[in-house]
Short mmCIF file of N, CA and C in Angstrom, two decimals:
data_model
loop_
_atom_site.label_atom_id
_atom_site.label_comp_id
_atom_site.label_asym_id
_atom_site.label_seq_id
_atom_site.Cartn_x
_atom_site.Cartn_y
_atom_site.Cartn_z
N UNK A 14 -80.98 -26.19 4.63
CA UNK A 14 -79.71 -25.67 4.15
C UNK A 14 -78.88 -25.27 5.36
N UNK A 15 -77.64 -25.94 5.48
CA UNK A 15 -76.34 -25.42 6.66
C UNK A 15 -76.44 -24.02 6.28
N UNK A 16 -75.89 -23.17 7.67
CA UNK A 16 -75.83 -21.75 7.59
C UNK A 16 -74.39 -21.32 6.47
N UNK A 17 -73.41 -22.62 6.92
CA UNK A 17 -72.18 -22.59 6.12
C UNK A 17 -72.71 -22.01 4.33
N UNK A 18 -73.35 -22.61 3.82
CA UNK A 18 -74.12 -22.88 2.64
C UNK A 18 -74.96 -21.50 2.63
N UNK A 19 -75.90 -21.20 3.58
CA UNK A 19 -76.26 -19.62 3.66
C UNK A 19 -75.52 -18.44 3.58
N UNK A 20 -74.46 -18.79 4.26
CA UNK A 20 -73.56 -17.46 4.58
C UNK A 20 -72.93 -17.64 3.46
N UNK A 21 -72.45 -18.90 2.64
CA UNK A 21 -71.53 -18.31 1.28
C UNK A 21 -72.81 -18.00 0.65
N UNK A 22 -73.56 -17.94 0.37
CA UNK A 22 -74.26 -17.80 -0.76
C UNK A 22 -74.92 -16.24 -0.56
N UNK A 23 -75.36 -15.94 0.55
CA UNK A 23 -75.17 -14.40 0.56
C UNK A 23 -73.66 -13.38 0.17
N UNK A 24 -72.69 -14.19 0.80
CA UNK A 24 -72.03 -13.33 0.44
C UNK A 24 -71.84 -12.99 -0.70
N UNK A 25 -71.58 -14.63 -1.68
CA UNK A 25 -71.31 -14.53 -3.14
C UNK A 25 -72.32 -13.81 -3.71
N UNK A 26 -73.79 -13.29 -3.43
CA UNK A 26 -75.02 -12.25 -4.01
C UNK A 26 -74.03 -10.78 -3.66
N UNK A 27 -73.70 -10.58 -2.53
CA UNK A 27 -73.13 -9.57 -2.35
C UNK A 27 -72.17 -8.97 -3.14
N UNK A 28 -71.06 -9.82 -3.20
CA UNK A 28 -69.83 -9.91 -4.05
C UNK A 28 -69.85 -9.06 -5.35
N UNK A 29 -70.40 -10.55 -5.71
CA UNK A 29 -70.79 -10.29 -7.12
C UNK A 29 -72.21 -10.05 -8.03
N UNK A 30 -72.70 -9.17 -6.89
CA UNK A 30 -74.04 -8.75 -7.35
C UNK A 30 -75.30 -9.48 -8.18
N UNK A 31 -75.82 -10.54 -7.86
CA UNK A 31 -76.25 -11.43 -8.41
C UNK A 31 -77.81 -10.99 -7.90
N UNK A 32 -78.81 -10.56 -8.55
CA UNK A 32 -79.82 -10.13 -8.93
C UNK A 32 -81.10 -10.84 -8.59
N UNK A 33 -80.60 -12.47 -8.68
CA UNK A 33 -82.25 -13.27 -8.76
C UNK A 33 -81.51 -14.44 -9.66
N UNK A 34 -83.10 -15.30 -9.86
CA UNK A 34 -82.60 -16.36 -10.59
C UNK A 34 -82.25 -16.43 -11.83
N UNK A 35 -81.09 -17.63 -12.26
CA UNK A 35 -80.66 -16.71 -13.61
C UNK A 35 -81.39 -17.02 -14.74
N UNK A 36 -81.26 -16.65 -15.57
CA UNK A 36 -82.40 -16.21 -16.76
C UNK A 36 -82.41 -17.12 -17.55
N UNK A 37 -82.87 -16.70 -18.77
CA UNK A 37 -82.73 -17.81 -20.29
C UNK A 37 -81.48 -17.88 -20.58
N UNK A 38 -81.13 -19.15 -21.63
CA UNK A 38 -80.28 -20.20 -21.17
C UNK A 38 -79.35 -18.58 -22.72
N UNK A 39 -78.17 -18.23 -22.13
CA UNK A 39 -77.59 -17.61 -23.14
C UNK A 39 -75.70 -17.72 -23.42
N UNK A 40 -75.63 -18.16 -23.71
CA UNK A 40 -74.30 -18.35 -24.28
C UNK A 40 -73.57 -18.34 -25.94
N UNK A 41 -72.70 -18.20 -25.74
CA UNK A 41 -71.81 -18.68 -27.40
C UNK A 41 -70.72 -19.40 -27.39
N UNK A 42 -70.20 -19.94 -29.04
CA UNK A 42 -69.56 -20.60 -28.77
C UNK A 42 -68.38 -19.98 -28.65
N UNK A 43 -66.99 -20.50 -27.73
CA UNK A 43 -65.53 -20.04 -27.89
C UNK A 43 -65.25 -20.76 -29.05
N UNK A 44 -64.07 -20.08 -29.38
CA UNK A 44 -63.45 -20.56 -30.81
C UNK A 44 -63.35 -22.31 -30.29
N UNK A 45 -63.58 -22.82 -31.62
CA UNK A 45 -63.02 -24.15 -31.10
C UNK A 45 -64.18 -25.22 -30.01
N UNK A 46 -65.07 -24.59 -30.04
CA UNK A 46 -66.27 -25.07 -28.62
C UNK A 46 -67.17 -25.20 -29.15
N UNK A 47 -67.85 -25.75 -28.29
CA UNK A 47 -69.22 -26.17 -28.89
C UNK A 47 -69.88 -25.20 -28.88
N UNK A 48 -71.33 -25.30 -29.55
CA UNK A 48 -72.52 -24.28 -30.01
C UNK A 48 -73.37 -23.64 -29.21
N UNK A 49 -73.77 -24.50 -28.05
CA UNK A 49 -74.99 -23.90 -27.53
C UNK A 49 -74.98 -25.08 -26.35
N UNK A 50 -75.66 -24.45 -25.44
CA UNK A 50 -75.86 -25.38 -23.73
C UNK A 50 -76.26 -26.62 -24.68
N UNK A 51 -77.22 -26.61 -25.44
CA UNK A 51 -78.06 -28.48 -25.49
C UNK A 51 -76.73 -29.24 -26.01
N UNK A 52 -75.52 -28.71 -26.01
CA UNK A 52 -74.25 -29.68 -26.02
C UNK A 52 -73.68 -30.38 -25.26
N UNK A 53 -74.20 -29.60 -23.92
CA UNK A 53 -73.57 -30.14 -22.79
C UNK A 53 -74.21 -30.78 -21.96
N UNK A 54 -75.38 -31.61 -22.27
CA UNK A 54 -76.85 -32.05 -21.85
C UNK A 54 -75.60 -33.38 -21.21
N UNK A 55 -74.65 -34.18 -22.14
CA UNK A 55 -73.30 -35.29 -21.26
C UNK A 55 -72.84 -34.59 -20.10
N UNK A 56 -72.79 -33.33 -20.23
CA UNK A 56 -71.72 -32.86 -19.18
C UNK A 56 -69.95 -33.18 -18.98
N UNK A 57 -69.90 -32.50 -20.85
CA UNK A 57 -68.57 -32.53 -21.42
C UNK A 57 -68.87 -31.47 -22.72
N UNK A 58 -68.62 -30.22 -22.39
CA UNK A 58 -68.35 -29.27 -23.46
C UNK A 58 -67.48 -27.88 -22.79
N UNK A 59 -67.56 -27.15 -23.83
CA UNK A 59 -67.05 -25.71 -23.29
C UNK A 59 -67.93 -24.83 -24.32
N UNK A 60 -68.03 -23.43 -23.63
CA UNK A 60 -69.25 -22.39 -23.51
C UNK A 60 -68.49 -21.07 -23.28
N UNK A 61 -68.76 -20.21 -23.88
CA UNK A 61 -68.43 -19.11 -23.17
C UNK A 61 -69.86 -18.28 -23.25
N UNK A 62 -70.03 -18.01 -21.92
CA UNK A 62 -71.06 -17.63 -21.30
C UNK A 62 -71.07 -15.69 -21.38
N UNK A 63 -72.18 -15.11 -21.69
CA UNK A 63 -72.16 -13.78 -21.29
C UNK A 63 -72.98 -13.66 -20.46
N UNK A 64 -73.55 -14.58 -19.65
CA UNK A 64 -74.70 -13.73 -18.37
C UNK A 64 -75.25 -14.78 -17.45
N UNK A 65 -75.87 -14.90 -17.42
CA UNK A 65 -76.51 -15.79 -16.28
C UNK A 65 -77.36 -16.90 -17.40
N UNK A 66 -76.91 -18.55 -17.10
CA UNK A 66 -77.32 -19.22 -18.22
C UNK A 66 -77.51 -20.65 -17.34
N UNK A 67 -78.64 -21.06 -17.43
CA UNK A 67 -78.85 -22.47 -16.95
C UNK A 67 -78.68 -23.65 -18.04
N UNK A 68 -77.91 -24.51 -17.96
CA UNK A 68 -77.49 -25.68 -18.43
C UNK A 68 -78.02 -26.82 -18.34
N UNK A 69 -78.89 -27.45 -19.23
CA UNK A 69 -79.47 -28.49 -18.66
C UNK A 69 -78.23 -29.91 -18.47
N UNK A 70 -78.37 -30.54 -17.96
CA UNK A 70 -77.57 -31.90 -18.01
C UNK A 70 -78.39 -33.26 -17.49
N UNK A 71 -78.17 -34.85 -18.08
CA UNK A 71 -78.82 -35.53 -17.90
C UNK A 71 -78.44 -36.69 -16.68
N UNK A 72 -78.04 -36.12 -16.30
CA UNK A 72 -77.88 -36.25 -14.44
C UNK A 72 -77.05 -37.75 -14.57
N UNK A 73 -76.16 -38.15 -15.48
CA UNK A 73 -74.95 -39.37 -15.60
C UNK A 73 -73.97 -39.37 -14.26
N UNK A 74 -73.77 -37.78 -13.25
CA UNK A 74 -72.96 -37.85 -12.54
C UNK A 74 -73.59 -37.46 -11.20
N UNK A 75 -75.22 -37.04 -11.57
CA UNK A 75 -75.98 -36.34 -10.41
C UNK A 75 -76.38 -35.50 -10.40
N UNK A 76 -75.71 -34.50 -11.26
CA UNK A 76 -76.21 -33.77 -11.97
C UNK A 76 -77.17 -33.46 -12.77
N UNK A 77 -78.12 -32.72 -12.34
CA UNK A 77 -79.47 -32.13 -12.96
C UNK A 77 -79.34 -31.14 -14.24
N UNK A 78 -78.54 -29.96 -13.65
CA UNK A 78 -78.55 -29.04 -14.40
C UNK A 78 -77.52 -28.51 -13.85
N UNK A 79 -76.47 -27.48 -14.75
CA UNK A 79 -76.19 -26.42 -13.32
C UNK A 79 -76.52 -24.60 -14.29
N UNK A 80 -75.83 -23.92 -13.12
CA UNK A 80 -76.84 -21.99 -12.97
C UNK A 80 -75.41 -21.26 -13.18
N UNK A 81 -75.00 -20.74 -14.27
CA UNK A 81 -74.65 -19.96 -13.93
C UNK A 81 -74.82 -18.65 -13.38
N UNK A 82 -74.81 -18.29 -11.87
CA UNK A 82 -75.57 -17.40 -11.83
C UNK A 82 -74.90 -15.32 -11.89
N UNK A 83 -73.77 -15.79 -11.88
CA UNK A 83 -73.15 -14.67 -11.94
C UNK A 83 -71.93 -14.70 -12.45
N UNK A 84 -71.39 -13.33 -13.11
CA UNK A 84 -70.10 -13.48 -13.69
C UNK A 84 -69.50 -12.46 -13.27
N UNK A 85 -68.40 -12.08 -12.19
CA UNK A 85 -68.05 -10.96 -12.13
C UNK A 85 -66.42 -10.81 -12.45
N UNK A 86 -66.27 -9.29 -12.19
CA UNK A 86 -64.73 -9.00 -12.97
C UNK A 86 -63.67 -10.44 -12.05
N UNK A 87 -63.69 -10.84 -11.19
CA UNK A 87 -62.62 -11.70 -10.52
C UNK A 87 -63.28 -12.78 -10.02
N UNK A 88 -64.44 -13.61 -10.71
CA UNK A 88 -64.77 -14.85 -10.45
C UNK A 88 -66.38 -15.32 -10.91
N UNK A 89 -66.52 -16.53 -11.60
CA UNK A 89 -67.97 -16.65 -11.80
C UNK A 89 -68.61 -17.82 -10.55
N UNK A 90 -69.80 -17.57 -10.41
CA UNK A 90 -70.80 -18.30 -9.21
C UNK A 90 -71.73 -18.97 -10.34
N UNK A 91 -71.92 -21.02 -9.64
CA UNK A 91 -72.30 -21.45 -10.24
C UNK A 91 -73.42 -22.06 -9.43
N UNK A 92 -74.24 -22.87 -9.66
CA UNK A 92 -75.12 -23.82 -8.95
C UNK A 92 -75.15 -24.94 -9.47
N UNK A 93 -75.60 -25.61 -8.89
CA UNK A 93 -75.68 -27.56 -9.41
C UNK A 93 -76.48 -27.63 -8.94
N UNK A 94 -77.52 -28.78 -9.60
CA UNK A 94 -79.10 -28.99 -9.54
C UNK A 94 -78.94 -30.41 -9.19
N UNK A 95 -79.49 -31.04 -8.44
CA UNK A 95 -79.51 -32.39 -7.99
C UNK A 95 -80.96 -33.15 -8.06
N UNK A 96 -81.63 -34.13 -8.31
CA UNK A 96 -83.08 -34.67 -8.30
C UNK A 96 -82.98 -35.12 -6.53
N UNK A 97 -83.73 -34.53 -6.13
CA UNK A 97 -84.33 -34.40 -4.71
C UNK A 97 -83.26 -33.40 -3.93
N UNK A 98 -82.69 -32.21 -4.62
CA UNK A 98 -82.23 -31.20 -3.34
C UNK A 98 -80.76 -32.03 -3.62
N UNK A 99 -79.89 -31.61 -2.04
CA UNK A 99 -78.95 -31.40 -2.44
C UNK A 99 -77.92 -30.47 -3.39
N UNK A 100 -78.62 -29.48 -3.91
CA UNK A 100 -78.12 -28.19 -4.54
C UNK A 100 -76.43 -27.84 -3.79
N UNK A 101 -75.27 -27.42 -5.08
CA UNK A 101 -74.13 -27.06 -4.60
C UNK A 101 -73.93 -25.68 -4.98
N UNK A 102 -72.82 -24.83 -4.32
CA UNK A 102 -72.56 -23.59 -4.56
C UNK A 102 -71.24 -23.69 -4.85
N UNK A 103 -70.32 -23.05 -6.09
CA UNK A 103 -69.24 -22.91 -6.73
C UNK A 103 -68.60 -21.22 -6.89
N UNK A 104 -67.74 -21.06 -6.29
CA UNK A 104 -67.33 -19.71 -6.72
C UNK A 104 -65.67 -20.02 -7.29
N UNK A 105 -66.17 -19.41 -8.62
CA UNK A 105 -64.12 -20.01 -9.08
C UNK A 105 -63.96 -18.91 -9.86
N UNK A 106 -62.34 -18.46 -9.95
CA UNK A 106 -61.93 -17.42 -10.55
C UNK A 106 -60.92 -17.61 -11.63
N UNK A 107 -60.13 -17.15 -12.11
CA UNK A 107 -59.89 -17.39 -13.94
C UNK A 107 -58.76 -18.84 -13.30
N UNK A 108 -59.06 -19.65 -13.97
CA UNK A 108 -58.14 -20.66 -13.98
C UNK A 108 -58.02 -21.80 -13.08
N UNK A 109 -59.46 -21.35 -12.29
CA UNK A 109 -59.96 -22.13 -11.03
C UNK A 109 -60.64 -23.10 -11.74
N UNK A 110 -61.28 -24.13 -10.49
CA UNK A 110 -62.28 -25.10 -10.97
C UNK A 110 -63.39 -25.72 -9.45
N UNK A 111 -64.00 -26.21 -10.03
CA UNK A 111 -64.76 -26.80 -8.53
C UNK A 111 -65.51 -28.08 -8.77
N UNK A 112 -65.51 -28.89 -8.23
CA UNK A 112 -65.75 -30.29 -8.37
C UNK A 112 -67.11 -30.49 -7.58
N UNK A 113 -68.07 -30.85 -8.05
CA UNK A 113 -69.53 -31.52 -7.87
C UNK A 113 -69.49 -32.79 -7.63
N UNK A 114 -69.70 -33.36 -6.50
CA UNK A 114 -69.55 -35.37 -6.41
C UNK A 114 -70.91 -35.41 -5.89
N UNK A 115 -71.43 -37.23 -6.46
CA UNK A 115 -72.46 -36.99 -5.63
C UNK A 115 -71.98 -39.26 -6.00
N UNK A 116 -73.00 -39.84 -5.48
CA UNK A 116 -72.42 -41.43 -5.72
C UNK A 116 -72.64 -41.92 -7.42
N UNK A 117 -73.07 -41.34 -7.54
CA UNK A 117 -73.26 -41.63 -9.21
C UNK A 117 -71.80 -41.02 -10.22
N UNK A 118 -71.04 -39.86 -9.57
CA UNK A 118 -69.94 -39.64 -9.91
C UNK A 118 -69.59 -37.99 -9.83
N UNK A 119 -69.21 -37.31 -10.79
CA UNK A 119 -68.55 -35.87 -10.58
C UNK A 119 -68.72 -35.42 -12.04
N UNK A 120 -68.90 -33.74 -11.21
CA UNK A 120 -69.10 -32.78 -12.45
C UNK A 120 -68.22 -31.73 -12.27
N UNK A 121 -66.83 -31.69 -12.87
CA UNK A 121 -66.03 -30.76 -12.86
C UNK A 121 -66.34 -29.86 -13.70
N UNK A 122 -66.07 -28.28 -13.09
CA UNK A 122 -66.38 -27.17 -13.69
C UNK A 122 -65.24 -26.16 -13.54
N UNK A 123 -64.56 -25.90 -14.60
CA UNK A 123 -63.32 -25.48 -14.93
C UNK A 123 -63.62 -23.55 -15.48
N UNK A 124 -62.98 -23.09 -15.19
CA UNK A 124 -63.22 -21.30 -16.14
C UNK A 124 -61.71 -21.28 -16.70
N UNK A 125 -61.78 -21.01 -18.07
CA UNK A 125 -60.81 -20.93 -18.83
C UNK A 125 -59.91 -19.86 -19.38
N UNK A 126 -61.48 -19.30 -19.46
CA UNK A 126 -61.13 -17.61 -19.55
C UNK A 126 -62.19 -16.61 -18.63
N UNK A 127 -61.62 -15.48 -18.20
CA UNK A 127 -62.65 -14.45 -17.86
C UNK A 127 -62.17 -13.24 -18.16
N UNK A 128 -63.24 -12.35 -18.40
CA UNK A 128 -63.21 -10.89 -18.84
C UNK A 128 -64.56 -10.88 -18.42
N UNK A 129 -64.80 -9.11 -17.92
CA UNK A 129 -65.96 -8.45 -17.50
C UNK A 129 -67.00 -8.81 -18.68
N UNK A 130 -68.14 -9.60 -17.79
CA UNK A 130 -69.05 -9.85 -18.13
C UNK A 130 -69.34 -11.16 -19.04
N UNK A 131 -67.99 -12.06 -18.98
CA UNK A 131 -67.73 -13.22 -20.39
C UNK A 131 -66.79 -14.05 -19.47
N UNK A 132 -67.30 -15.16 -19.94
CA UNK A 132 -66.44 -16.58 -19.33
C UNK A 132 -66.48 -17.33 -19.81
N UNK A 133 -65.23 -18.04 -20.01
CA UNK A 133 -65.55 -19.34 -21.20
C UNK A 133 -64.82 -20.67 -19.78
N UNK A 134 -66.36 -21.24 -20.02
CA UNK A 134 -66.08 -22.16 -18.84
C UNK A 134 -65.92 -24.11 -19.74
N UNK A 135 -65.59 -24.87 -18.57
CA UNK A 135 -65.52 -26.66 -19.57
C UNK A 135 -66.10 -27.06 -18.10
N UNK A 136 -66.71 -28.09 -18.96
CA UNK A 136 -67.40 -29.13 -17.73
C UNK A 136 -67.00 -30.19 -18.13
N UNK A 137 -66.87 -30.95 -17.16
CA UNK A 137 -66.59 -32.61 -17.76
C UNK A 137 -67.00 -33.50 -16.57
N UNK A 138 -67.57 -34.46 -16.85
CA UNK A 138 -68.49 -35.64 -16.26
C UNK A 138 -67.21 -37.10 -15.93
N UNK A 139 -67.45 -37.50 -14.50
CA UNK A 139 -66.48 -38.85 -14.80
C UNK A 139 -67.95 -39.52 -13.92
N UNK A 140 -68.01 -40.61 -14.59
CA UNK A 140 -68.71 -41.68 -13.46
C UNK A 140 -68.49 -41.77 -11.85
N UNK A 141 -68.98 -42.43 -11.43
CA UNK A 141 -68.94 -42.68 -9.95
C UNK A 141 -68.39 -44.04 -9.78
#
């Protein structure tokens, strides 16, 4: 791992107080959104998240999975899971987004809404 990649990722623990790895998979739906993470297994739904929630996905863009691992009052921290490493770090704040590429294609990750402790985030998958 680049130190670049170390040093954000401490800081973002710092920041936004991020505890360890994140837990069982917990979310609901936003009005209008889908039900539950096994929706977003394409890597095309929306979620609003209350805590730390791992997402599985079936890796169409390179994507493994991704972490949400933290949600704080002015931005949520995400992870992306890759098959052999390659792991990404995402910090986006209300209305932000952050883009995952890998040669197989991209996993955009959008936050739609935030409030303390709740985020209603969209992912969407394009080919490579």
């Amino acid at each position: 791992m680049r130190r670049s990649t170390v040093a954000a990722a401490l800081f973002t623990a710092l920041v936004l107080g991020v505890a360890g790895p994140p837990a069982t998979a917990w979310a609901q739906p936003p009005a209008g959104g889908d039900t539950d993470v096994a929706a977003c297994l394409d890597g095309n739904c929306t979620l609003r998240v209350t805590g730390p929630v791992n997402i599985p996905l079936d890796g169409r863009a390179g994507a493994t999975g991704l972490s949400v691992s933290s949600i704080g009052p002015f931005a949520v921290a995400f992870w992306v899971h890759r098959t052999g490493g390659g792991d990404g770090l995402g910090v986006v704040g209300r209305a932000g987004s952050v883009r995952f590429t890998s040669g197989s294609g991209s996993l955009a990750v959008r936050v739609l809404e935030l409030d303390p402790g709740a985020a209603v985030i969209e992912l969407s998958t394009q080919p490579g």
